[in-house]
JSON list of C-alpha atoms in Angstrom, two decimals:
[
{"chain": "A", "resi": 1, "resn": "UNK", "atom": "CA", "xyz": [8.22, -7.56, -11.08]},
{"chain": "A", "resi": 2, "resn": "UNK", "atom": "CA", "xyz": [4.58, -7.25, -11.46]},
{"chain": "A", "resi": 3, "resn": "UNK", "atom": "CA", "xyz": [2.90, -7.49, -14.96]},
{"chain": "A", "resi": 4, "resn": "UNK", "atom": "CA", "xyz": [-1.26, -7.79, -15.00]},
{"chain": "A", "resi": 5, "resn": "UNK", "atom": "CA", "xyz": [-2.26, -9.25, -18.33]},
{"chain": "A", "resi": 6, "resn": "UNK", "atom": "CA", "xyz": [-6.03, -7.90, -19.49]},
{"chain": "A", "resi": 7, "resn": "UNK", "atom": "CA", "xyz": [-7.77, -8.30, -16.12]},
{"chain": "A", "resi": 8, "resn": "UNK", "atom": "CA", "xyz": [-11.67, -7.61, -16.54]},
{"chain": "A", "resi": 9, "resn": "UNK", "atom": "CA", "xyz": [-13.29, -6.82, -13.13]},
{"chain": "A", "resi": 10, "resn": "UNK", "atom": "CA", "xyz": [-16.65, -6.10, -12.41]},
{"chain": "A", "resi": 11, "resn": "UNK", "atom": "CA", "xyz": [-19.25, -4.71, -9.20]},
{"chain": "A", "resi": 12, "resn": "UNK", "atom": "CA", "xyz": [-21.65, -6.63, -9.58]},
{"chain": "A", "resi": 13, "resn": "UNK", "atom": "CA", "xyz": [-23.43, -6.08, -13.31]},
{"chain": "A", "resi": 14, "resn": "UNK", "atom": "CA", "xyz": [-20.73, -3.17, -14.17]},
{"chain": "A", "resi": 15, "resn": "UNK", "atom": "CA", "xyz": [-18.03, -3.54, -15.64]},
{"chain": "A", "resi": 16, "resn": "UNK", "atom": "CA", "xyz": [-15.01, -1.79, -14.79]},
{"chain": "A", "resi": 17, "resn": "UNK", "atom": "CA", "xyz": [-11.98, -2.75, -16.26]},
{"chain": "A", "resi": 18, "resn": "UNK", "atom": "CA", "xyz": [-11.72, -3.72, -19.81]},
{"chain": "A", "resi": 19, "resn": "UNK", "atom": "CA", "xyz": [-9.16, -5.70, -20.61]},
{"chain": "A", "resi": 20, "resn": "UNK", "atom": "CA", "xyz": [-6.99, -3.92, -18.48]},
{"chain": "A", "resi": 21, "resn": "UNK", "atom": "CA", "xyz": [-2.44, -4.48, -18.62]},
{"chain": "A", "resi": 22, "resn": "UNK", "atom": "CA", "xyz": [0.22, -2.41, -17.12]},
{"chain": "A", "resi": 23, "resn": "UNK", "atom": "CA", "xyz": [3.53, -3.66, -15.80]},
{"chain": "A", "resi": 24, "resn": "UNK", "atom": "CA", "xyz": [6.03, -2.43, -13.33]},
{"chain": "A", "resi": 25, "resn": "UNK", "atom": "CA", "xyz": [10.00, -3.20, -13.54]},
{"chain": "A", "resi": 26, "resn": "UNK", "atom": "CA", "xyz": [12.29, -3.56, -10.64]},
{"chain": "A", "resi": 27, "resn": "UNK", "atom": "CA", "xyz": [12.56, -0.30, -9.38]},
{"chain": "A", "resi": 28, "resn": "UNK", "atom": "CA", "xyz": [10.59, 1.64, -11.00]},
{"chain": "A", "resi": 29, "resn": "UNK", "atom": "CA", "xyz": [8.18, 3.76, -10.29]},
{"chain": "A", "resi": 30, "resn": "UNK", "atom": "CA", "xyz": [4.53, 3.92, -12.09]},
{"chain": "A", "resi": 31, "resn": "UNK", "atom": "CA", "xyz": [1.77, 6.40, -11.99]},
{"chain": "A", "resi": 32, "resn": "UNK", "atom": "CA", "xyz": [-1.26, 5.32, -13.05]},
{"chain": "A", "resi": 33, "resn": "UNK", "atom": "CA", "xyz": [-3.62, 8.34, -14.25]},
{"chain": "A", "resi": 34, "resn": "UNK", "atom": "CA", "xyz": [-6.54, 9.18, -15.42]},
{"chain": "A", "resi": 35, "resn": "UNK", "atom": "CA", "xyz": [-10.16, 11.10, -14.09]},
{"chain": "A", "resi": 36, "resn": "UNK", "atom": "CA", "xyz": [-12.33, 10.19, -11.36]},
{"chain": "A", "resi": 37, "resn": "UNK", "atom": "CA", "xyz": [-14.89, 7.27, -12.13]},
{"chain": "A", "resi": 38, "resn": "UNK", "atom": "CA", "xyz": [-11.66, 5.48, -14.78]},
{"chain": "A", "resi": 39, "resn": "UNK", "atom": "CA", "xyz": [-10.59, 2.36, -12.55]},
{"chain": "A", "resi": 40, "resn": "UNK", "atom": "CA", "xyz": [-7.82, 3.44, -10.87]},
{"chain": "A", "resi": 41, "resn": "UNK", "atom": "CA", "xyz": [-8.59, 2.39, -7.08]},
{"chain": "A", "resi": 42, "resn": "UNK", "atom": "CA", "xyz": [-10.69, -1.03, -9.29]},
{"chain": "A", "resi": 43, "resn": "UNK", "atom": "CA", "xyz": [-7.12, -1.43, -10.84]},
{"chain": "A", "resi": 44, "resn": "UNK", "atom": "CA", "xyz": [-5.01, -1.59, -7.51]},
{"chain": "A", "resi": 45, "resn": "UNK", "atom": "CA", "xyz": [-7.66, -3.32, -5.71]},
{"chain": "A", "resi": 46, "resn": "UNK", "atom": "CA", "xyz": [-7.73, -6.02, -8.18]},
{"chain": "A", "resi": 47, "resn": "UNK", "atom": "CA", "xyz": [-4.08, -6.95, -8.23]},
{"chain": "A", "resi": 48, "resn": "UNK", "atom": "CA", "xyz": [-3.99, -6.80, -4.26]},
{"chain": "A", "resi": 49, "resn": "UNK", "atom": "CA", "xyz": [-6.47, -9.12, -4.25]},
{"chain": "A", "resi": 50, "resn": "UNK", "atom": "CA", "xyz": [-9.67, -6.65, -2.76]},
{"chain": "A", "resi": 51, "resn": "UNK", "atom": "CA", "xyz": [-11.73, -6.48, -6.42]},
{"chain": "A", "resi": 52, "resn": "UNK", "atom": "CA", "xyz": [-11.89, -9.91, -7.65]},
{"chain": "A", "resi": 53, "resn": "UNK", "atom": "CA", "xyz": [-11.09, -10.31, -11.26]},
{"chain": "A", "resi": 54, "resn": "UNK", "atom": "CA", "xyz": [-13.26, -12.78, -13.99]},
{"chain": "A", "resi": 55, "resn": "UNK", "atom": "CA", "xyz": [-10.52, -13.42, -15.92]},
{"chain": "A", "resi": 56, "resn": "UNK", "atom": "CA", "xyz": [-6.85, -12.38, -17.28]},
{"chain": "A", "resi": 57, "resn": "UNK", "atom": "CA", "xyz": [-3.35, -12.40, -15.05]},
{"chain": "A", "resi": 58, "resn": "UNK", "atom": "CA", "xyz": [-1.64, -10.36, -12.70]},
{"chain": "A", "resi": 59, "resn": "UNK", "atom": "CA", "xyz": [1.69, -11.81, -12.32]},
{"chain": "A", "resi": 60, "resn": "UNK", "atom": "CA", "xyz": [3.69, -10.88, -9.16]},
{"chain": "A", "resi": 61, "resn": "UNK", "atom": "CA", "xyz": [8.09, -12.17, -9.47]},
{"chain": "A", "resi": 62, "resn": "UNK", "atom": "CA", "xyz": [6.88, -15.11, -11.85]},
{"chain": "A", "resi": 63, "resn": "UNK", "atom": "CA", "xyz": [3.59, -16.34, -10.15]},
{"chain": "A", "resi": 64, "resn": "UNK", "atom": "CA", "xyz": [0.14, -15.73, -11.19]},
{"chain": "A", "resi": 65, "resn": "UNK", "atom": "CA", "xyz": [-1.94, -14.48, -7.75]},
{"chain": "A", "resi": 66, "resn": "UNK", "atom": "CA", "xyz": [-4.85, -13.41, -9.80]},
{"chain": "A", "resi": 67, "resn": "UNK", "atom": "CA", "xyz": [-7.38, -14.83, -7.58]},
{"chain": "A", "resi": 68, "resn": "UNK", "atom": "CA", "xyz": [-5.77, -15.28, -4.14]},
{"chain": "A", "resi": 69, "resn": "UNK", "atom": "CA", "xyz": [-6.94, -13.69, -1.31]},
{"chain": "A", "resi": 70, "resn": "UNK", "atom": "CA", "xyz": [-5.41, -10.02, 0.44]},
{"chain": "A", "resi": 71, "resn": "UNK", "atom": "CA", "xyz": [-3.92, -12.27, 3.29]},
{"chain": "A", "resi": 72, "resn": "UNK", "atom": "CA", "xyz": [-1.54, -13.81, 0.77]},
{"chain": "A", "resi": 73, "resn": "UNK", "atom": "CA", "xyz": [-1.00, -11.45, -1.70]},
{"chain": "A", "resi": 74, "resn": "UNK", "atom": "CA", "xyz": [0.09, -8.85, 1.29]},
{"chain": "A", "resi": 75, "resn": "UNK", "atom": "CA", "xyz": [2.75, -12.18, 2.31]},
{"chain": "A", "resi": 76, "resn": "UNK", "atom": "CA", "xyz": [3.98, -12.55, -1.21]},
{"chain": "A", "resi": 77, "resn": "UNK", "atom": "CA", "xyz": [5.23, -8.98, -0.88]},
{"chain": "A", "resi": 78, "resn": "UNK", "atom": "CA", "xyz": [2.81, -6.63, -2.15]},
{"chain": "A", "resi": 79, "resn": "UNK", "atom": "CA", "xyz": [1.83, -3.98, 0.12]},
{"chain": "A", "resi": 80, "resn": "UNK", "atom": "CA", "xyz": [-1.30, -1.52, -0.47]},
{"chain": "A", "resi": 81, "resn": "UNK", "atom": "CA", "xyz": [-2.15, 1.88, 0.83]},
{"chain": "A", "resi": 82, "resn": "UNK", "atom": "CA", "xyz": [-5.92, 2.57, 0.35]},
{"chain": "A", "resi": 83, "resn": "UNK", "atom": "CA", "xyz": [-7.23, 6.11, -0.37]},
{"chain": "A", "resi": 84, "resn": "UNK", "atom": "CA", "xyz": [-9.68, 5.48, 2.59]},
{"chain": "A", "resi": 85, "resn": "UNK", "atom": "CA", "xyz": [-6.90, 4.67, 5.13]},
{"chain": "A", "resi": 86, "resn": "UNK", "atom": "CA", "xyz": [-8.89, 2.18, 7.15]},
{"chain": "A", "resi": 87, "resn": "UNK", "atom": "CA", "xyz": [-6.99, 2.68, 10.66]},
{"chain": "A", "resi": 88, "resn": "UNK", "atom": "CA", "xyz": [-8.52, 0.21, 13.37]},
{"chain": "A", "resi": 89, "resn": "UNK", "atom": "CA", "xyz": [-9.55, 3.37, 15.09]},
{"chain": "A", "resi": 90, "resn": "UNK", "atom": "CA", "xyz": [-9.41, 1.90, 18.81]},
{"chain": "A", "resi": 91, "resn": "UNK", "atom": "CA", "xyz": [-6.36, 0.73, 18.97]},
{"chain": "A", "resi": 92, "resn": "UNK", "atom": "CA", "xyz": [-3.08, 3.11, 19.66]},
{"chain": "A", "resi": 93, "resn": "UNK", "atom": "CA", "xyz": [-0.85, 4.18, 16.96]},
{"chain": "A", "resi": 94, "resn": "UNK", "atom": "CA", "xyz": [1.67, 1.90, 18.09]},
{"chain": "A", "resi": 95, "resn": "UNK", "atom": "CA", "xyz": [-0.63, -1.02, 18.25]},
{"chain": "A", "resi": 96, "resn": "UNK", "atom": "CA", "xyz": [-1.47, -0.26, 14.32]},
{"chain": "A", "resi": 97, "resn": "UNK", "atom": "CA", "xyz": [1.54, -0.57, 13.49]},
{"chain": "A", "resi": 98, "resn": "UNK", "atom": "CA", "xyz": [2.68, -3.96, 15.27]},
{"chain": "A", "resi": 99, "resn": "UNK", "atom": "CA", "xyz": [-0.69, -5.84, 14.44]},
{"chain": "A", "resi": 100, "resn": "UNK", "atom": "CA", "xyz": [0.92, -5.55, 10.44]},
{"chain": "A", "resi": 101, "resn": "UNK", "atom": "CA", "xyz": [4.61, -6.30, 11.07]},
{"chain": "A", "resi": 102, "resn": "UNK", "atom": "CA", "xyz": [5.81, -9.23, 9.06]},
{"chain": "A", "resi": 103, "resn": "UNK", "atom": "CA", "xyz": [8.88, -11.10, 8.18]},
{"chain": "A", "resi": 104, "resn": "UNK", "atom": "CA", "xyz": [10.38, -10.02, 4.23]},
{"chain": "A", "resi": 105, "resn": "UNK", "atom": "CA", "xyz": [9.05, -12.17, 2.21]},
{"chain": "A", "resi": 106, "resn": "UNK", "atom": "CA", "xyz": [11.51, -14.53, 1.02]},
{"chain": "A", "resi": 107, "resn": "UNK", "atom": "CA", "xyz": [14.84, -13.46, -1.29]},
{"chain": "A", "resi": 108, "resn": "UNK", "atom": "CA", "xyz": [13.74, -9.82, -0.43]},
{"chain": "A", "resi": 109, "resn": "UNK", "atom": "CA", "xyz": [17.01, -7.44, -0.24]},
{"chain": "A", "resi": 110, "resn": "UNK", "atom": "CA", "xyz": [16.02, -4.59, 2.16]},
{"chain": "A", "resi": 111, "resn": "UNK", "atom": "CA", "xyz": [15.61, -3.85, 5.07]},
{"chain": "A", "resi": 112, "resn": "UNK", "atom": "CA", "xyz": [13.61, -5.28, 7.78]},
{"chain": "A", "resi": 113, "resn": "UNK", "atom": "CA", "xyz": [11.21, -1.93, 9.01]},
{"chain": "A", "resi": 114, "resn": "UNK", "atom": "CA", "xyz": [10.71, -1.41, 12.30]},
{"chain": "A", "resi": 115, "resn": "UNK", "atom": "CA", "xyz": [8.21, 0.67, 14.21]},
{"chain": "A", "resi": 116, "resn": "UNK", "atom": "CA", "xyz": [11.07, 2.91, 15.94]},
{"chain": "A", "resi": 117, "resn": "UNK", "atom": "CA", "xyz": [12.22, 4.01, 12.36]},
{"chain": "A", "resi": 118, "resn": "UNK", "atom": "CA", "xyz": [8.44, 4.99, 11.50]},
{"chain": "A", "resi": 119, "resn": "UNK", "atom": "CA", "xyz": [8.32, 7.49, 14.83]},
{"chain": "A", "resi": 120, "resn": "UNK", "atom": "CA", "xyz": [11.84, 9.04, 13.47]},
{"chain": "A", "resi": 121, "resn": "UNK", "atom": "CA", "xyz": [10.53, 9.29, 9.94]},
{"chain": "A", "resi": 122, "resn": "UNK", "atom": "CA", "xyz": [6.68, 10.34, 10.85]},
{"chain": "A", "resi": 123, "resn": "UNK", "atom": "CA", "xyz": [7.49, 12.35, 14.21]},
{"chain": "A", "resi": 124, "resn": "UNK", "atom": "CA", "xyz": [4.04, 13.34, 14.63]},
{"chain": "A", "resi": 125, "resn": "UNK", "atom": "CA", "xyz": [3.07, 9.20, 15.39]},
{"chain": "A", "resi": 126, "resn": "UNK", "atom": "CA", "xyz": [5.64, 9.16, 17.97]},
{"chain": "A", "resi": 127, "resn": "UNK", "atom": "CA", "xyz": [4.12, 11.95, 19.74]},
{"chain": "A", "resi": 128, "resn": "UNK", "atom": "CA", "xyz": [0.75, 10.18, 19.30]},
{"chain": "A", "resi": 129, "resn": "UNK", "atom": "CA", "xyz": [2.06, 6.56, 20.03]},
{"chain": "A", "resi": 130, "resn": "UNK", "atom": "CA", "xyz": [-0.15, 5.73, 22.56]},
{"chain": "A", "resi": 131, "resn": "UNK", "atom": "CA", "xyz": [-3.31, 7.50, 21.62]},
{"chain": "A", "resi": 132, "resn": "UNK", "atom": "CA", "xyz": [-6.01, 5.88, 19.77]},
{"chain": "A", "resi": 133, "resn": "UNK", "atom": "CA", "xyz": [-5.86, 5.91, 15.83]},
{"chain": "A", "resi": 134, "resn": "UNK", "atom": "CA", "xyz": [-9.49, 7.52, 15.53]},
{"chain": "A", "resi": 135, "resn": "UNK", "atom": "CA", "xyz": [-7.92, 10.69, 17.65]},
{"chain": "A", "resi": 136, "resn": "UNK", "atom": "CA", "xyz": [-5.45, 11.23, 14.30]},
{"chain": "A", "resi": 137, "resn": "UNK", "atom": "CA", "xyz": [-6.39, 13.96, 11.98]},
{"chain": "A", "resi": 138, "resn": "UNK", "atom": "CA", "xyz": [-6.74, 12.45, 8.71]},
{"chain": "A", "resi": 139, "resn": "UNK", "atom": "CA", "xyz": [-2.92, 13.37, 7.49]},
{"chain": "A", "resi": 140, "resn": "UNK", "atom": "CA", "xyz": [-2.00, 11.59, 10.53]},
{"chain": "A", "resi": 141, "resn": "UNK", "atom": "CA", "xyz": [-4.35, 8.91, 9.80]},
{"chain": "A", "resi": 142, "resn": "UNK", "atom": "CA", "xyz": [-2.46, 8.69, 6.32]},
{"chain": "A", "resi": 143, "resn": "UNK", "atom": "CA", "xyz": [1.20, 8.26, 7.48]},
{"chain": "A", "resi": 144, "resn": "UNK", "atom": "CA", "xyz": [0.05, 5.50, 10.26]},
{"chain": "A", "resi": 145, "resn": "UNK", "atom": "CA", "xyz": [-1.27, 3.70, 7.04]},
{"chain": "A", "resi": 146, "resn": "UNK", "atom": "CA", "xyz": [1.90, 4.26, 5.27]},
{"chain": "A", "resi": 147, "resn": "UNK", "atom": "CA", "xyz": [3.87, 2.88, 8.25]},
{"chain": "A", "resi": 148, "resn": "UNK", "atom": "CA", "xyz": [1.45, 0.26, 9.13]},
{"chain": "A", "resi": 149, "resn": "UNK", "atom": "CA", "xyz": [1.24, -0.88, 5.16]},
{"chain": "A", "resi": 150, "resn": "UNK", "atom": "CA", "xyz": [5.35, -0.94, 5.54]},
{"chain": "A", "resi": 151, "resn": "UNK", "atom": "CA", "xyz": [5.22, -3.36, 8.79]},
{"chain": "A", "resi": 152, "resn": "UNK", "atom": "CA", "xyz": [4.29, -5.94, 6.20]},
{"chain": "A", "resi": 153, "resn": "UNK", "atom": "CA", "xyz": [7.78, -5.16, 4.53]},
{"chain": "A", "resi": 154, "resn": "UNK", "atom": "CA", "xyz": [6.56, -4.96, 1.15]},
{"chain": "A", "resi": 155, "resn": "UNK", "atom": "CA", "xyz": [8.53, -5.34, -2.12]},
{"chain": "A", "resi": 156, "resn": "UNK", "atom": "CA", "xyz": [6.36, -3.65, -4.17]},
{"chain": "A", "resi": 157, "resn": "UNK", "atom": "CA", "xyz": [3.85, -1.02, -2.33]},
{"chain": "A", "resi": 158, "resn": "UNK", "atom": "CA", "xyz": [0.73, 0.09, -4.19]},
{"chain": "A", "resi": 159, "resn": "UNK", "atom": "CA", "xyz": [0.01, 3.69, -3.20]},
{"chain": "A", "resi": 160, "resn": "UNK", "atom": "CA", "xyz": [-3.89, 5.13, -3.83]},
{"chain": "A", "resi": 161, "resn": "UNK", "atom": "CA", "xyz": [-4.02, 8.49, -4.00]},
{"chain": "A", "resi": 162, "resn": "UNK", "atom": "CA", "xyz": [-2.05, 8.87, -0.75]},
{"chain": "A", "resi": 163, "resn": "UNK", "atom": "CA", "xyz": [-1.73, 12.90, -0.61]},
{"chain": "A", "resi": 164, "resn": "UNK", "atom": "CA", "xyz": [-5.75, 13.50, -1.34]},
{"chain": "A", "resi": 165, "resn": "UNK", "atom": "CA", "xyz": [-7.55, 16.21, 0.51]},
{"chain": "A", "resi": 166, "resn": "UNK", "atom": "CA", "xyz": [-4.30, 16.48, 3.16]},
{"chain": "A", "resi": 167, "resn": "UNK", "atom": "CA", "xyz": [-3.06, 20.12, 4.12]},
{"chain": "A", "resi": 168, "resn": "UNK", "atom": "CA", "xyz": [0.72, 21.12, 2.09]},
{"chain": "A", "resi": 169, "resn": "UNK", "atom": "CA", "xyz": [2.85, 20.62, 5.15]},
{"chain": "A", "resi": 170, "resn": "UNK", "atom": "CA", "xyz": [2.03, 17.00, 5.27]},
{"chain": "A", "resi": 171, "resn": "UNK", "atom": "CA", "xyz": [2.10, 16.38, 1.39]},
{"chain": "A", "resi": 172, "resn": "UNK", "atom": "CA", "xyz": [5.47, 16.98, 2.00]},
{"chain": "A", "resi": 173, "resn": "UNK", "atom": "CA", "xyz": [6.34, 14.96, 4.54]},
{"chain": "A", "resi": 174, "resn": "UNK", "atom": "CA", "xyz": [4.76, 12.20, 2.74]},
{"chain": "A", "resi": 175, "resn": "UNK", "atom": "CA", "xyz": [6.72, 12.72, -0.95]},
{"chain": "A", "resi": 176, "resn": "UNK", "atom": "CA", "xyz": [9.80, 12.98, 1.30]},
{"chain": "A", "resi": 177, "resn": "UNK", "atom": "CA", "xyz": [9.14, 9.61, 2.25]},
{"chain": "A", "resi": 178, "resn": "UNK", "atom": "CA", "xyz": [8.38, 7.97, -0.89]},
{"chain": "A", "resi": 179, "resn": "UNK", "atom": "CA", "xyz": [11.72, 9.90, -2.13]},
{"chain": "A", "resi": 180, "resn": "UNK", "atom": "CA", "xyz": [13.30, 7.94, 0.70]},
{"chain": "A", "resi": 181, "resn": "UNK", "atom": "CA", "xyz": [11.41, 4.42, -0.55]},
{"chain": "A", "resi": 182, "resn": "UNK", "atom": "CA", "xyz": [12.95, 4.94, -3.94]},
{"chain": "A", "resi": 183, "resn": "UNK", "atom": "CA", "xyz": [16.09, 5.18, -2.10]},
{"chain": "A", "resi": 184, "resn": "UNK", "atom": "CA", "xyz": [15.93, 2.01, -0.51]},
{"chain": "A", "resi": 185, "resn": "UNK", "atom": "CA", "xyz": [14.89, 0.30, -4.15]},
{"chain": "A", "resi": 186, "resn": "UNK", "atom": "CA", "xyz": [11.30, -0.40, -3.54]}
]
């Protein structure tokens, strides 16, 4: 599904990936690890398009997108979760969550994700539908951007560090969901 081919991306004069590869299967899941300061978040935001690479491929279902912007990467099927959450903090929950809904991308197999299924998953946001997004504590603020990330009804969802600094209860909640995404084959 996705394979990324020694990428090399830099800020500026550093450089931060050296000739970096991975690839993810079908259904599978990947962890990528390593310490603070090693390229994780660089690595993710390179193939979604965020961190642009000089040179190498990431290959997404048999086209190269190294290069394209977010926008299009997000429509090709890739969806991203950022460690930094990045809810538009004036508009409500709900409205989060609509702004990203897209159609599956073409030849995609699951379902079709729907804001009502998000409030039954993530009860809290139902509660807190019509508040604004900056009101969320930041667990909160983390499952919106789970939801709002699956609006775009991703194939292949790129999580960065999405349980970091949130209390147990909601760590939970959160693994029980990406249990659940592993049961729907994504």
């Amino acid at each position: 599904m996705l394979s990324v081919i020694r990428i090399n991306t830099f800020y500026g004069l550093s450089h931060i990936l050296f000739d970096f590869s991975m690839k993810v299967n079908s259904r599978e899941t990947v962890a990528l690890l390593g310490r603070n300061g090693g390229g994780r978040t660089t690595a993710l935001k390179s193939i979604m398009g965020l961190a642009k690479t000089r040179d190498g491929k990431i290959i997404f279902k048999d086209n190269n997108i190294a290069g394209l912007p977010a926008y299009r990467i997000s429509k090709l099927g890739i969806g991203y979760v950022p460690e930094d959450r990045r809810v538009f903090r004036r508009l409500t929950v709900r409205e989060n969550m609509e702004i990203a809904c897209q159609k599956r991308p073409k030849g995609y197999s699951s379902k079709q994700w729907k804001v009502e299924e998000f409030f039954n998953i993530f009860n809290v946001l139902k509660l807190r539908a019509n508040k604004p997004a900056g009101t969320l504590s930041g667990g909160e603020q983390q499952m919106l951007t789970i939801a709002r990330t699956m609006m775009g009804n991703p194939e292949l969802i790129l999580f960065d560090e999405p349980t970091e600094g949130l209390a147990p209860l909601i760590v939970l909640e959160i693994l029980k969901f990406v249990l659940l995404l592993k049961e729907e084959n994504l």
